[in-house]
Amino acid sequence: MKANGATWLDRRLLDRGATSLSDGGFGGEVRAAMDVRVDFLVSEGLAGRQGQRVIFMRDLLETLRRRELDTAGA
């Protein structure tokens, strides 16, 4: 998912208390979408990988919101 703005997936990725998702069905689709989103965030320099861990930049959601507004205003 290559949205420039903050998405539900971003909030889900940052939610440490989120309930786990199943591996199949809708849960599997959400997991796959989250993996694609992480790849996009890493490619944009908004997150990094350390082994299996993903480290998100500070104020990620605010940065994404600003990007969306900048794009809309251009």
PDB file of C-alpha atoms in Angstrom:
ATOM      1  CA  MET A   1       0.000   0.000   0.000  1.00  0.00           C
ATOM      2  CA  LYS A   2       1.617   3.203  -1.190  1.00  0.00           C
ATOM      3  CA  ALA A   3      -0.644   5.861   0.325  1.00  0.00           C
ATOM      4  CA  ASN A   4       1.258   9.012   1.286  1.00  0.00           C
ATOM      5  CA  GLY A   5      -1.092   9.735   4.187  1.00  0.00           C
ATOM      6  CA  ALA A   6      -1.666   7.929   7.472  1.00  0.00           C
ATOM      7  CA  THR A   7      -3.770   4.783   7.112  1.00  0.00           C
ATOM      8  CA  TRP A   8      -5.554   2.339   9.372  1.00  0.00           C
ATOM      9  CA  LEU A   9      -2.663  -0.038   8.706  1.00  0.00           C
ATOM     10  CA  ASP A  10      -0.188   2.506  10.086  1.00  0.00           C
ATOM     11  CA  ARG A  11      -2.188   2.894  13.275  1.00  0.00           C
ATOM     12  CA  ARG A  12      -2.419  -0.891  13.543  1.00  0.00           C
ATOM     13  CA  LEU A  13       1.346  -1.263  13.045  1.00  0.00           C
ATOM     14  CA  LEU A  14       2.035   1.237  15.832  1.00  0.00           C
ATOM     15  CA  ASP A  15      -0.513  -0.198  18.290  1.00  0.00           C
ATOM     16  CA  ARG A  16       1.514  -2.293  20.716  1.00  0.00           C
ATOM     17  CA  GLY A  17      -1.633  -3.563  22.432  1.00  0.00           C
ATOM     18  CA  ALA A  18      -3.335  -4.702  19.230  1.00  0.00           C
ATOM     19  CA  THR A  19      -4.915  -8.122  19.275  1.00  0.00           C
ATOM     20  CA  SER A  20      -3.236 -10.731  17.126  1.00  0.00           C
ATOM     21  CA  LEU A  21      -4.574 -11.598  13.697  1.00  0.00           C
ATOM     22  CA  SER A  22      -5.342 -15.039  12.354  1.00  0.00           C
ATOM     23  CA  ASP A  23      -3.133 -16.415   9.608  1.00  0.00           C
ATOM     24  CA  GLY A  24      -6.028 -17.138   7.245  1.00  0.00           C
ATOM     25  CA  GLY A  25      -9.008 -15.270   5.856  1.00  0.00           C
ATOM     26  CA  PHE A  26      -9.321 -11.571   6.611  1.00  0.00           C
ATOM     27  CA  GLY A  27      -6.543 -11.727   9.221  1.00  0.00           C
ATOM     28  CA  GLY A  28      -4.170 -13.157   6.626  1.00  0.00           C
ATOM     29  CA  GLU A  29      -5.097 -10.431   4.164  1.00  0.00           C
ATOM     30  CA  VAL A  30      -4.478  -7.747   6.792  1.00  0.00           C
ATOM     31  CA  ARG A  31      -1.096  -9.293   7.645  1.00  0.00           C
ATOM     32  CA  ALA A  32      -0.121  -9.299   3.965  1.00  0.00           C
ATOM     33  CA  ALA A  33      -1.218  -5.662   3.582  1.00  0.00           C
ATOM     34  CA  MET A  34       0.766  -4.718   6.689  1.00  0.00           C
ATOM     35  CA  ASP A  35       3.883  -6.371   5.236  1.00  0.00           C
ATOM     36  CA  VAL A  36       3.466  -4.396   2.002  1.00  0.00           C
ATOM     37  CA  ARG A  37       2.930  -1.203   4.014  1.00  0.00           C
ATOM     38  CA  VAL A  38       6.090  -1.805   6.061  1.00  0.00           C
ATOM     39  CA  ASP A  39       8.082  -2.314   2.844  1.00  0.00           C
ATOM     40  CA  PHE A  40       6.746   1.013   1.548  1.00  0.00           C
ATOM     41  CA  LEU A  41       7.548   2.846   4.791  1.00  0.00           C
ATOM     42  CA  VAL A  42      11.086   1.427   4.760  1.00  0.00           C
ATOM     43  CA  SER A  43      11.559   2.457   1.120  1.00  0.00           C
ATOM     44  CA  GLU A  44      10.430   5.997   2.030  1.00  0.00           C
ATOM     45  CA  GLY A  45      12.859   6.195   4.961  1.00  0.00           C
ATOM     46  CA  LEU A  46      10.011   6.288   7.484  1.00  0.00           C
ATOM     47  CA  ALA A  47      10.906   2.955   9.077  1.00  0.00           C
ATOM     48  CA  GLY A  48      13.885   0.645   9.288  1.00  0.00           C
ATOM     49  CA  ARG A  49      14.482  -3.033   9.826  1.00  0.00           C
ATOM     50  CA  GLN A  50      16.672  -4.597  12.493  1.00  0.00           C
ATOM     51  CA  GLY A  51      16.479  -8.315  11.866  1.00  0.00           C
ATOM     52  CA  GLN A  52      12.832  -9.286  12.315  1.00  0.00           C
ATOM     53  CA  ARG A  53      11.990  -5.999  14.079  1.00  0.00           C
ATOM     54  CA  VAL A  54      10.648  -2.893  12.386  1.00  0.00           C
ATOM     55  CA  ILE A  55      11.598   0.466  13.877  1.00  0.00           C
ATOM     56  CA  PHE A  56       9.239   3.301  12.955  1.00  0.00           C
ATOM     57  CA  MET A  57      10.363   6.910  12.897  1.00  0.00           C
ATOM     58  CA  ARG A  58       9.226   9.146  15.714  1.00  0.00           C
ATOM     59  CA  ASP A  59       5.957  10.959  14.936  1.00  0.00           C
ATOM     60  CA  LEU A  60       5.256   8.682  11.967  1.00  0.00           C
ATOM     61  CA  LEU A  61       1.521   9.373  11.857  1.00  0.00           C
ATOM     62  CA  GLU A  62       2.019  13.140  12.012  1.00  0.00           C
ATOM     63  CA  THR A  63       4.653  12.952   9.266  1.00  0.00           C
ATOM     64  CA  LEU A  64       2.263  10.970   7.076  1.00  0.00           C
ATOM     65  CA  ARG A  65      -0.562  13.432   7.748  1.00  0.00           C
ATOM     66  CA  ARG A  66       1.663  16.346   6.719  1.00  0.00           C
ATOM     67  CA  ARG A  67       2.709  14.518   3.555  1.00  0.00           C
ATOM     68  CA  GLU A  68      -0.920  13.968   2.653  1.00  0.00           C
ATOM     69  CA  LEU A  69      -1.755  17.639   3.197  1.00  0.00           C
ATOM     70  CA  ASP A  70       1.299  18.748   1.205  1.00  0.00           C
ATOM     71  CA  THR A  71       0.289  16.474  -1.671  1.00  0.00           C
ATOM     72  CA  ALA A  72      -3.314  17.688  -1.584  1.00  0.00           C
ATOM     73  CA  GLY A  73      -2.196  21.305  -1.522  1.00  0.00           C
ATOM     74  CA  ALA A  74       0.202  20.950  -4.444  1.00  0.00           C
TER      75      ALA A  74
END
